[in-house]
CSV table of N, CA, C and O in Angstrom, one decimal:
chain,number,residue,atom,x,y,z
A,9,UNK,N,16.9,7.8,-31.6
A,9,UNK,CA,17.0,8.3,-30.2
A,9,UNK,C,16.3,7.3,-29.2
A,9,UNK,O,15.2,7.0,-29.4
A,10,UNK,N,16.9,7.0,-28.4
A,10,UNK,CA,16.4,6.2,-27.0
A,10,UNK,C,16.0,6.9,-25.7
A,10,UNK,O,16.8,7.4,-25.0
A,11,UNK,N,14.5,6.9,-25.6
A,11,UNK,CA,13.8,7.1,-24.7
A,11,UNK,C,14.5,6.8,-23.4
A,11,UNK,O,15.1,5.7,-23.4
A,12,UNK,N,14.5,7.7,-22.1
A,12,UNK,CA,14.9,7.5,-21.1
A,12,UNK,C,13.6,7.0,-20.4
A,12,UNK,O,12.5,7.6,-20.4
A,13,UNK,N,13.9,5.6,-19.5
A,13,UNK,CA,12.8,5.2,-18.5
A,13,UNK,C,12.6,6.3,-17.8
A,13,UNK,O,13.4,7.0,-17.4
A,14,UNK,N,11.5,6.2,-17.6
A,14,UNK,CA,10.6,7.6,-16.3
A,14,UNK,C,11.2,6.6,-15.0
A,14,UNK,O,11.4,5.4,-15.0
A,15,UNK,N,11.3,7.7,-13.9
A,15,UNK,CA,11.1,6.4,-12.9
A,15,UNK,C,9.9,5.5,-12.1
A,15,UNK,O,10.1,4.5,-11.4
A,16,UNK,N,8.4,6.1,-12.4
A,16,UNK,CA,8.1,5.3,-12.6
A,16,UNK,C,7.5,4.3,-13.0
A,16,UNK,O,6.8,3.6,-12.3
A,17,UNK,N,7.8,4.0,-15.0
A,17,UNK,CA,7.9,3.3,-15.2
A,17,UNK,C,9.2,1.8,-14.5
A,17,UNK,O,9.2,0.6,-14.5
A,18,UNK,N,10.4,2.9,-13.7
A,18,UNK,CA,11.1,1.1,-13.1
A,18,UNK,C,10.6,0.8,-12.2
A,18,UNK,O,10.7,-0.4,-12.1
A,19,UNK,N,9.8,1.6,-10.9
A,19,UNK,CA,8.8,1.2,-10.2
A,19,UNK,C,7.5,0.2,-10.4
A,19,UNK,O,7.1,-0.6,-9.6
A,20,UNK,N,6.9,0.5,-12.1
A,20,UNK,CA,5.8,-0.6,-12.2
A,20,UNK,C,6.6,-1.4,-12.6
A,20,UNK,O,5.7,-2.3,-12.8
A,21,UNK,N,8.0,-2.1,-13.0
A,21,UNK,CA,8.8,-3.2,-13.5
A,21,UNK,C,9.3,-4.0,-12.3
A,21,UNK,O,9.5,-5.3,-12.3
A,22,UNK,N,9.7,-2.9,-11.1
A,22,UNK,CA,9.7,-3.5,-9.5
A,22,UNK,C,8.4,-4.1,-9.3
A,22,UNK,O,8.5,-5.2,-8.8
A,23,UNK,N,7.3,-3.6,-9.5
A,23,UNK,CA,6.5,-4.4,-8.6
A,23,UNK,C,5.5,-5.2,-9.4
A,23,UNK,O,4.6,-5.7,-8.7
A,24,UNK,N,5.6,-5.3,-11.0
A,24,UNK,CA,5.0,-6.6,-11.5
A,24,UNK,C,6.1,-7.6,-11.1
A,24,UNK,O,5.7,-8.7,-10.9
A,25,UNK,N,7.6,-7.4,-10.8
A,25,UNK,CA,8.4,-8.5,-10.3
A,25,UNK,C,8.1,-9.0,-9.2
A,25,UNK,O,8.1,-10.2,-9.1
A,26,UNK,N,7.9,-8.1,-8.0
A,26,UNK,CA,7.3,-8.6,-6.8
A,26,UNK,C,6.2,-9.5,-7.2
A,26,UNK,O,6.3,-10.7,-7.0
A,27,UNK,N,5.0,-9.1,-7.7
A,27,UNK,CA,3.6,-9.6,-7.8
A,27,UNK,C,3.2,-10.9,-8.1
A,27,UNK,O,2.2,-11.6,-7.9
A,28,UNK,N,5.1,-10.9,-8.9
A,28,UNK,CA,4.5,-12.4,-9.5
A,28,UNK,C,4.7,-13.7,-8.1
A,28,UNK,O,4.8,-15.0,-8.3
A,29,UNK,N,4.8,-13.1,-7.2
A,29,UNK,CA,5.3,-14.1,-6.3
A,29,UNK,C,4.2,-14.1,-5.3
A,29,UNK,O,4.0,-15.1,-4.6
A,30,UNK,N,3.7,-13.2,-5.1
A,30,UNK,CA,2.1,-12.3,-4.0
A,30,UNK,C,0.7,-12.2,-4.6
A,30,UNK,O,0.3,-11.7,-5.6
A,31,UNK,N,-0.1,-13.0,-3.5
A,31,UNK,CA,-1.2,-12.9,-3.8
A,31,UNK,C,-1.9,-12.9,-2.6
A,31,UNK,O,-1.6,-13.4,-1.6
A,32,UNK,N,-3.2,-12.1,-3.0
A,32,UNK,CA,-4.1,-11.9,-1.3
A,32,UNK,C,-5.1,-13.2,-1.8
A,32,UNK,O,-5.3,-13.7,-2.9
A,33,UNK,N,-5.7,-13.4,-0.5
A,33,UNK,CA,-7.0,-14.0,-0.5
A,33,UNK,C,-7.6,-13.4,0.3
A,33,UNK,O,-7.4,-12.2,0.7
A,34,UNK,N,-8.8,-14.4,0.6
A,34,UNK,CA,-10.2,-13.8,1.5
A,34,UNK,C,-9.6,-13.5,3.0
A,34,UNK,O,-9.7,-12.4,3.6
A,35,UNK,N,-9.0,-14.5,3.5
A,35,UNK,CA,-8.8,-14.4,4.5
A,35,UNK,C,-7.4,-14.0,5.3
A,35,UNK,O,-7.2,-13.9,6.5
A,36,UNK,N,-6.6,-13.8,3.8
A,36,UNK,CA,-4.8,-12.9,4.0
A,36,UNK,C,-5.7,-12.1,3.0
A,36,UNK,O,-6.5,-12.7,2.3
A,37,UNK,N,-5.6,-11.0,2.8
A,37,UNK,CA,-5.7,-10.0,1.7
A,37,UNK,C,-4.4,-9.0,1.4
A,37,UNK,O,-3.7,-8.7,2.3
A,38,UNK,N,-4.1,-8.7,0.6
A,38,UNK,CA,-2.8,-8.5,0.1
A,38,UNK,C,-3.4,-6.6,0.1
A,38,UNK,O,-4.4,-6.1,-0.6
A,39,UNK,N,-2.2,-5.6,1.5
A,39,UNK,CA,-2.3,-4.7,1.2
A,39,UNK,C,-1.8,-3.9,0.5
A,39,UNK,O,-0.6,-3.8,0.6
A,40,UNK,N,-2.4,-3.3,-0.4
A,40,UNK,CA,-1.3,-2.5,-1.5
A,40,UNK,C,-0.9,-1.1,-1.0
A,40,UNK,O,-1.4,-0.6,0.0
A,41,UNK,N,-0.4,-0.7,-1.5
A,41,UNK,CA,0.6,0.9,-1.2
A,41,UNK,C,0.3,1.8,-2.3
A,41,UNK,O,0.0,1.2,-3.3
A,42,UNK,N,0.3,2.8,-2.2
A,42,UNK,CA,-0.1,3.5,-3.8
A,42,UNK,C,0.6,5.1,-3.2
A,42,UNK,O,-0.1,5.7,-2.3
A,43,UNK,N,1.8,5.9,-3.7
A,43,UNK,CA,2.3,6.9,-2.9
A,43,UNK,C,2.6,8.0,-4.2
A,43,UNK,O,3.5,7.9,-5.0
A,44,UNK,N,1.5,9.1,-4.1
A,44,UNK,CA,2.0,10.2,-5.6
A,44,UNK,C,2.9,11.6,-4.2
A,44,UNK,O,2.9,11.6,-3.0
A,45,UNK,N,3.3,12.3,-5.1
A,45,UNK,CA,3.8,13.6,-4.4
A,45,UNK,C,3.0,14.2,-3.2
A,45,UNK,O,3.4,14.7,-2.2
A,46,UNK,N,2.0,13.9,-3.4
A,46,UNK,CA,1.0,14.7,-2.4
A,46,UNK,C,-0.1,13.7,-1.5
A,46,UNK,O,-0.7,14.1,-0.5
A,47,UNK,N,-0.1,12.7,-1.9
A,47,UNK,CA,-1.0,11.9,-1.1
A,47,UNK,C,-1.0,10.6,-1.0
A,47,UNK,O,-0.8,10.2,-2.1
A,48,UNK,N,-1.1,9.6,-0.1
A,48,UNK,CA,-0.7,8.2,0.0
A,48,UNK,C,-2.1,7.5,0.0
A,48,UNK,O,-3.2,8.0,0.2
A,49,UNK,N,-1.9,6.3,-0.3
A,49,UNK,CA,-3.4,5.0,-0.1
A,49,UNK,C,-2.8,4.2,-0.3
A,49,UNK,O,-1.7,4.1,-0.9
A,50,UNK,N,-3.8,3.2,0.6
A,50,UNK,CA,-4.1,2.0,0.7
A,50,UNK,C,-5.3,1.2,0.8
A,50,UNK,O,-6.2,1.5,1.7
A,51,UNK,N,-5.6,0.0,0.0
A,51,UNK,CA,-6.0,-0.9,-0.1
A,51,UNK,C,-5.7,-2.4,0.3
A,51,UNK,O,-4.6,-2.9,0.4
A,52,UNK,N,-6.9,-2.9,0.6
A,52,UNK,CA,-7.3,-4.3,0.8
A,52,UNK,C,-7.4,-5.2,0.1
A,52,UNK,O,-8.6,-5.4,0.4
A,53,UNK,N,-7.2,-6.1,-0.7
A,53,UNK,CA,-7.2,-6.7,-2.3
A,53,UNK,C,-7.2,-8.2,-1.9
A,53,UNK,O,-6.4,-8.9,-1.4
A,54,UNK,N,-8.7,-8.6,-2.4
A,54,UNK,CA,-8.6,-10.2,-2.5
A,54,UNK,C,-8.7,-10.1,-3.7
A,54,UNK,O,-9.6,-9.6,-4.4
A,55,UNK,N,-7.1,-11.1,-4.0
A,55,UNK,CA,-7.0,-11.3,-6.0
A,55,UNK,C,-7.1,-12.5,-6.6
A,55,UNK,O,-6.4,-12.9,-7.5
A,56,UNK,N,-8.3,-13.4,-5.7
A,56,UNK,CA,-9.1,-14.6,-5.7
A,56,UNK,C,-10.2,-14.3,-6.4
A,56,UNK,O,-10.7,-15.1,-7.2
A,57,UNK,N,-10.7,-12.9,-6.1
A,57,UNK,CA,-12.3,-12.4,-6.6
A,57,UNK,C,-12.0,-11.1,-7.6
A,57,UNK,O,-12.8,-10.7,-8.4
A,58,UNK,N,-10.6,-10.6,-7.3
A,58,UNK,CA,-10.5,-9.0,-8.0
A,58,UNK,C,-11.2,-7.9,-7.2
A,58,UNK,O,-11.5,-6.8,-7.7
A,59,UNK,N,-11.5,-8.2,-6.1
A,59,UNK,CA,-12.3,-7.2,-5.3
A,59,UNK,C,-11.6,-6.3,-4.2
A,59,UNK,O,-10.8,-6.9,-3.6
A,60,UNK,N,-11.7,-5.2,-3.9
A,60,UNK,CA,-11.1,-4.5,-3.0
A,60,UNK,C,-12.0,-4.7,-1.5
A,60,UNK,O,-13.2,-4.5,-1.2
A,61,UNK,N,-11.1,-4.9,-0.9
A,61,UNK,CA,-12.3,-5.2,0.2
A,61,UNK,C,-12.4,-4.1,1.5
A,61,UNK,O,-13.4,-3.9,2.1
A,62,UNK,N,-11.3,-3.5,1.8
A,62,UNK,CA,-11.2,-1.9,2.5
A,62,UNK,C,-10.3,-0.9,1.8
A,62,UNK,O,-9.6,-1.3,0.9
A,63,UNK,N,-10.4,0.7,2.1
A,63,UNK,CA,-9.5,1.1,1.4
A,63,UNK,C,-9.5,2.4,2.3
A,63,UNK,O,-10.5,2.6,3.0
A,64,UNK,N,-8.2,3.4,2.2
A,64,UNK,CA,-8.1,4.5,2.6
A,64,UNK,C,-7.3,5.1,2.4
A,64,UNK,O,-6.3,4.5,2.2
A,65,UNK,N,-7.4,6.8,2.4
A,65,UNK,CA,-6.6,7.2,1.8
A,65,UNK,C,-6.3,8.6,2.8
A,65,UNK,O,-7.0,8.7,3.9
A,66,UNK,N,-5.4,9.4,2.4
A,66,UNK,CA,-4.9,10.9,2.6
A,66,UNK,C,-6.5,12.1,2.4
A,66,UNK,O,-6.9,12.9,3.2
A,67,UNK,N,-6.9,11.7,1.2
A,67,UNK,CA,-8.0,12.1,1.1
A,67,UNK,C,-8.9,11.9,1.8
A,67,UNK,O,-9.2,12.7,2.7
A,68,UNK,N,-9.6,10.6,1.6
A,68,UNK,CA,-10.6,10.3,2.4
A,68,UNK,C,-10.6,10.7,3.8
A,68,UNK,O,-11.7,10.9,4.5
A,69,UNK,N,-9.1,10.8,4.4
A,69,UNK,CA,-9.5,11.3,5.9
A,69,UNK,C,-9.2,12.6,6.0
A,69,UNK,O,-9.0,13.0,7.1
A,70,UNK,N,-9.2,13.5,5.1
A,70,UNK,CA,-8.9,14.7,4.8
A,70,UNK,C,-7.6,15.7,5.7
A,70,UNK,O,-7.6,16.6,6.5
A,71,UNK,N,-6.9,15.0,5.0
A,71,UNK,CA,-5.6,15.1,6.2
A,71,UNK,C,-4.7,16.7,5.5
A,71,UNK,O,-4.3,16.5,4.3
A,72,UNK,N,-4.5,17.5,5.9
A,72,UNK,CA,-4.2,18.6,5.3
A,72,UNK,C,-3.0,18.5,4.1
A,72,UNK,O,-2.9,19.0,3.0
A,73,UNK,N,-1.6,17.4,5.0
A,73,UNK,CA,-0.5,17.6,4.2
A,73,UNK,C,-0.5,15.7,3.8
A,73,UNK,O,0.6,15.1,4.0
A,74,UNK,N,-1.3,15.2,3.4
A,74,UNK,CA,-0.8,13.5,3.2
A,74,UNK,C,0.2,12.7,2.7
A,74,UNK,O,0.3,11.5,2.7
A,75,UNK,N,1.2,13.9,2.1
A,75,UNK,CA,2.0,13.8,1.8
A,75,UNK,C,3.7,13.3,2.4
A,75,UNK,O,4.8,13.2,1.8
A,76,UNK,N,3.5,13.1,3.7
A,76,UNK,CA,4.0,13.5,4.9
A,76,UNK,C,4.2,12.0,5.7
A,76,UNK,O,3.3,11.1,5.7
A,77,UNK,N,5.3,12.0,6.3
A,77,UNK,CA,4.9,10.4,7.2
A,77,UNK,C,3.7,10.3,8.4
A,77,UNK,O,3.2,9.3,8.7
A,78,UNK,N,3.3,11.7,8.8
A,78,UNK,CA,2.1,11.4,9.7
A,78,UNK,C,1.0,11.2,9.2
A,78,UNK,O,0.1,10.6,9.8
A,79,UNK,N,0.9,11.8,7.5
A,79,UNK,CA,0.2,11.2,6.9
A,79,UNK,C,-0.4,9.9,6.4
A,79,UNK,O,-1.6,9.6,6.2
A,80,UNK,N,0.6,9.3,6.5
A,80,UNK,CA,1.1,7.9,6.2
A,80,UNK,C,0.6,7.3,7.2
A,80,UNK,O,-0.4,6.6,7.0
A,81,UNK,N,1.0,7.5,8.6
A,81,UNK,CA,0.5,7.0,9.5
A,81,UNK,C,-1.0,6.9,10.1
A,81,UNK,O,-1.6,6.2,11.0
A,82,UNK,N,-1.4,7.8,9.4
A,82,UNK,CA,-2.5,7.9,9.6
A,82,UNK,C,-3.7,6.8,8.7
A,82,UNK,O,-4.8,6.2,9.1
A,83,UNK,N,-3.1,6.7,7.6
A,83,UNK,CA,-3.9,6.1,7.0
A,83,UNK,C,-3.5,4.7,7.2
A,83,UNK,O,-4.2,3.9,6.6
A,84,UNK,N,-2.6,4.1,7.9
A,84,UNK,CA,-2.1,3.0,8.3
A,84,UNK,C,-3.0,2.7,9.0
A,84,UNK,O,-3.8,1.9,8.8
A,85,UNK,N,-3.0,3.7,10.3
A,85,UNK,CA,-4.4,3.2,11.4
A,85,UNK,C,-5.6,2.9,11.1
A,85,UNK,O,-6.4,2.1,11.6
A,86,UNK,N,-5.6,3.7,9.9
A,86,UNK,CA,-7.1,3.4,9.5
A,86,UNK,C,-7.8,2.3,8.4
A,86,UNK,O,-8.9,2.0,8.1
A,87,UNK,N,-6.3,2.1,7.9
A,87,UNK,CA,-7.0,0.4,7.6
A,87,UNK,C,-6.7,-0.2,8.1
A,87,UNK,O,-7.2,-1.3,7.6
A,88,UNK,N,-6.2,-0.4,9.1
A,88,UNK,CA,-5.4,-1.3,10.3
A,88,UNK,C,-7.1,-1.4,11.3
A,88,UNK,O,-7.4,-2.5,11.8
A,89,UNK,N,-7.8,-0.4,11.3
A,89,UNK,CA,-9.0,-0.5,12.2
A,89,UNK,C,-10.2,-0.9,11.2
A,89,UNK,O,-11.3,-1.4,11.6
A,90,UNK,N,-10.0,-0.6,9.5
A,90,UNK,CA,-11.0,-1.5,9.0
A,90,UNK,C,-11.0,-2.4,8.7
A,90,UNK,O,-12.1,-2.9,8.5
A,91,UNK,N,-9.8,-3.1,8.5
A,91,UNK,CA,-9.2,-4.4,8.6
A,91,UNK,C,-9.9,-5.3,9.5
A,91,UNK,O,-10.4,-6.3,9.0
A,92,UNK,N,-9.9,-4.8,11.1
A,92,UNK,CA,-10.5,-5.4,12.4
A,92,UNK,C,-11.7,-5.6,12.2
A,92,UNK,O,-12.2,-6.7,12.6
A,93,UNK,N,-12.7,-4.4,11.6
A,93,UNK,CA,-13.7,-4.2,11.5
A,93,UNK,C,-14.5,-5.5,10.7
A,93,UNK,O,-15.6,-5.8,11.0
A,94,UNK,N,-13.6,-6.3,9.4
A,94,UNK,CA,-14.1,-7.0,8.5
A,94,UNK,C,-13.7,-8.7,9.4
A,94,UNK,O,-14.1,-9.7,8.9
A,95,UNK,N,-13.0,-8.7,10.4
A,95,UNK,CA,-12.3,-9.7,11.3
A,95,UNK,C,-11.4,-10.3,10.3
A,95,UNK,O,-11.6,-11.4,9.8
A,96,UNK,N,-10.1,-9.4,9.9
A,96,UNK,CA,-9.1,-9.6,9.2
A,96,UNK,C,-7.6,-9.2,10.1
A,96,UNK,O,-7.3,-8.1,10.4
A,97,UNK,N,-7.0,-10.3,10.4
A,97,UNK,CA,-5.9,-10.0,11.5
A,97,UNK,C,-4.4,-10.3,10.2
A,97,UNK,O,-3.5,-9.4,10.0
A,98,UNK,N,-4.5,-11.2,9.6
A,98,UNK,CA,-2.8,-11.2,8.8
A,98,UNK,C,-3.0,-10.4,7.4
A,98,UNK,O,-4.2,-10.2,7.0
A,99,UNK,N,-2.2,-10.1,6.6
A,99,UNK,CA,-2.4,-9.5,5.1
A,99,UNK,C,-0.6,-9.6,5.1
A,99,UNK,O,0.4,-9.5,5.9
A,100,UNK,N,-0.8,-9.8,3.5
A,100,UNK,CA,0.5,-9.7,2.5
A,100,UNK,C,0.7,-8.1,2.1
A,100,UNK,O,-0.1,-7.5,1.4
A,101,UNK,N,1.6,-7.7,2.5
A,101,UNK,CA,2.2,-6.4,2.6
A,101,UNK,C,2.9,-6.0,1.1
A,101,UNK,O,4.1,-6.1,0.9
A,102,UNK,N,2.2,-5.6,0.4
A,102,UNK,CA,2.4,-5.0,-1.2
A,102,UNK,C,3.0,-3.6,-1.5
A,102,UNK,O,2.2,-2.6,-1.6
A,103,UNK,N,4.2,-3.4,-1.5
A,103,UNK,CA,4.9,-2.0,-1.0
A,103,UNK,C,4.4,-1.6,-2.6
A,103,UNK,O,4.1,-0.4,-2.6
A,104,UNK,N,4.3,-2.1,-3.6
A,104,UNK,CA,4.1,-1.4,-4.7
A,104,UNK,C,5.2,-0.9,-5.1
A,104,UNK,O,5.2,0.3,-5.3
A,105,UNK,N,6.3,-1.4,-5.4
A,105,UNK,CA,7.3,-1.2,-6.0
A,105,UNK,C,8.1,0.0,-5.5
A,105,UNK,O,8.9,0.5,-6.3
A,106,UNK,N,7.9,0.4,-4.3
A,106,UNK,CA,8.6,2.0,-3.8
A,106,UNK,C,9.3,0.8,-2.7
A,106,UNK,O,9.0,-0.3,-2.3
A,107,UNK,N,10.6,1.8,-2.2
A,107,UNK,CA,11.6,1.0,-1.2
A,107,UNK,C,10.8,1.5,0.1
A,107,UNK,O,10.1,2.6,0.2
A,108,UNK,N,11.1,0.6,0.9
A,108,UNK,CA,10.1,0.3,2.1
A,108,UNK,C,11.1,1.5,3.2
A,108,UNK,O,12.1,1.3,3.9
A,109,UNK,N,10.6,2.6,3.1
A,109,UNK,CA,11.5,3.5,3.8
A,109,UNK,C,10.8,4.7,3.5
A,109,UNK,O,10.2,5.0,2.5
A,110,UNK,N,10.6,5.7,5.0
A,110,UNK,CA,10.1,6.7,4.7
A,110,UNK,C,8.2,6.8,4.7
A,110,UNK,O,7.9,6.5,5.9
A,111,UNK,N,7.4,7.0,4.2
A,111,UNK,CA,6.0,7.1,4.3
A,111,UNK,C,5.8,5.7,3.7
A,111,UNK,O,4.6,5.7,3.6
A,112,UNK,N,6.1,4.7,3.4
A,112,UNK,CA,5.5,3.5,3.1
A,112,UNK,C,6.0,2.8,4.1
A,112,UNK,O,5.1,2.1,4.5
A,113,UNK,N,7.0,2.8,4.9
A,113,UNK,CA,7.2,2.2,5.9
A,113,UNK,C,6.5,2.9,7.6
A,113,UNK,O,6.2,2.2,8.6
A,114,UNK,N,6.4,4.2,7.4
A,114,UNK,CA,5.4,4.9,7.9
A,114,UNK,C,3.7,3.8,8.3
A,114,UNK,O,3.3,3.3,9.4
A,115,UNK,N,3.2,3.7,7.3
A,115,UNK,CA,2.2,3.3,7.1
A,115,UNK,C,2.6,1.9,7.6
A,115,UNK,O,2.3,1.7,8.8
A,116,UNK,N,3.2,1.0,7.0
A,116,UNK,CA,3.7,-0.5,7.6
A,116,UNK,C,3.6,-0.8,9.2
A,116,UNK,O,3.1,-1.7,9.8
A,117,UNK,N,4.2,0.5,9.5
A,117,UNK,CA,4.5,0.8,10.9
A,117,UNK,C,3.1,0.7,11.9
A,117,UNK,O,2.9,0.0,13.0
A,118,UNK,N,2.1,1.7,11.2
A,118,UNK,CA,0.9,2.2,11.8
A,118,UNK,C,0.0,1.1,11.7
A,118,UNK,O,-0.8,0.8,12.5
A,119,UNK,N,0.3,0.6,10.8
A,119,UNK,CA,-0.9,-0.7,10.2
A,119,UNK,C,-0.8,-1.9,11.4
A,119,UNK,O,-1.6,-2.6,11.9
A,120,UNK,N,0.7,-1.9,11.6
A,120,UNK,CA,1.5,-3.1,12.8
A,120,UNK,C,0.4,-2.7,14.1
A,120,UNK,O,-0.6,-3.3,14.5
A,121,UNK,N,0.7,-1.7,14.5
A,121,UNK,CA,0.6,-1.1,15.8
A,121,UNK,C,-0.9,-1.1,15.7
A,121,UNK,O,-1.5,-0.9,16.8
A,122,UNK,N,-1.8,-1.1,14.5
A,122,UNK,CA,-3.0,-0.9,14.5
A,122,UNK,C,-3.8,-2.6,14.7
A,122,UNK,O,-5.0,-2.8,15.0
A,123,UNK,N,-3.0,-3.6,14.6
A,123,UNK,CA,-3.1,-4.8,14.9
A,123,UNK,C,-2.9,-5.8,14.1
A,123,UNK,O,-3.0,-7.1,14.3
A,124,UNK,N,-2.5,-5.0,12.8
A,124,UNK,CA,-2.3,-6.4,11.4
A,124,UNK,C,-1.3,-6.8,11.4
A,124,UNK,O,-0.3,-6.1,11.4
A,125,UNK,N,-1.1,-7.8,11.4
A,125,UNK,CA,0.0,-8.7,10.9
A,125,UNK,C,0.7,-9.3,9.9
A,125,UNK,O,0.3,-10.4,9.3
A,126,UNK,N,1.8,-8.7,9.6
A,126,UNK,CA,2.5,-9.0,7.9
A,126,UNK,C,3.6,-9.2,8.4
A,126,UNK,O,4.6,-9.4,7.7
């Protein structure tokens, strides 16, 4: 019998294919995307040192529905302002293997308007 791929498992096969082409440093840091049923994050990743260097989430700002594009947006602003805070203006935009549409584009959106540049 042959196992059917979960989807996603084709999502982590999307985005070790992306990965292999993307990398953050200190001073581009590569943000990643991370999107379950109910809540979105993001991260700041220098993958020079392996360190995360900002991070935020649906949780962390205790957002009632995070699941949601205002959700999304929300947490965009707010690494978009910790971002500033560390005097970090460009990053490599790591959708994480989800199509850039919807609450990951959401966030993309917020993070722009929050002053990062990708």
């Amino acid at each position: 019998m042959i196992k059917k791929e979960s989807s996603n498992d084709t999502r982590k096969r999307r985005h070790t294919r992306v990965r292999k082409n993307m990398s953050g440093t200190a001073e581009k840091p590569r943000l990643n995307v991370f999107r379950s049923n109910t809540q979105i994050f993001a991260q700041l990743i220098n993958d020079a040192t392996g360190t995360t260097l900002a991070s935020s989430s649906s949780i962390e700002l205790k957002i009632k529905n995070g699941g949601n594009a205002e959700g999304a947006a929300a947490v965009g602003s707010d690494i978009a302002k910790k971002a500033k805070a560390l005097k970090i203006k460009t990053v490599v935009f790591d959708r994480g293997g989800y199509l850039y549409h919807g609450r990951v584009a959401a966030l993309a959106q917020a993070a722009r308007e929050g002053g990062l540049e990708f």
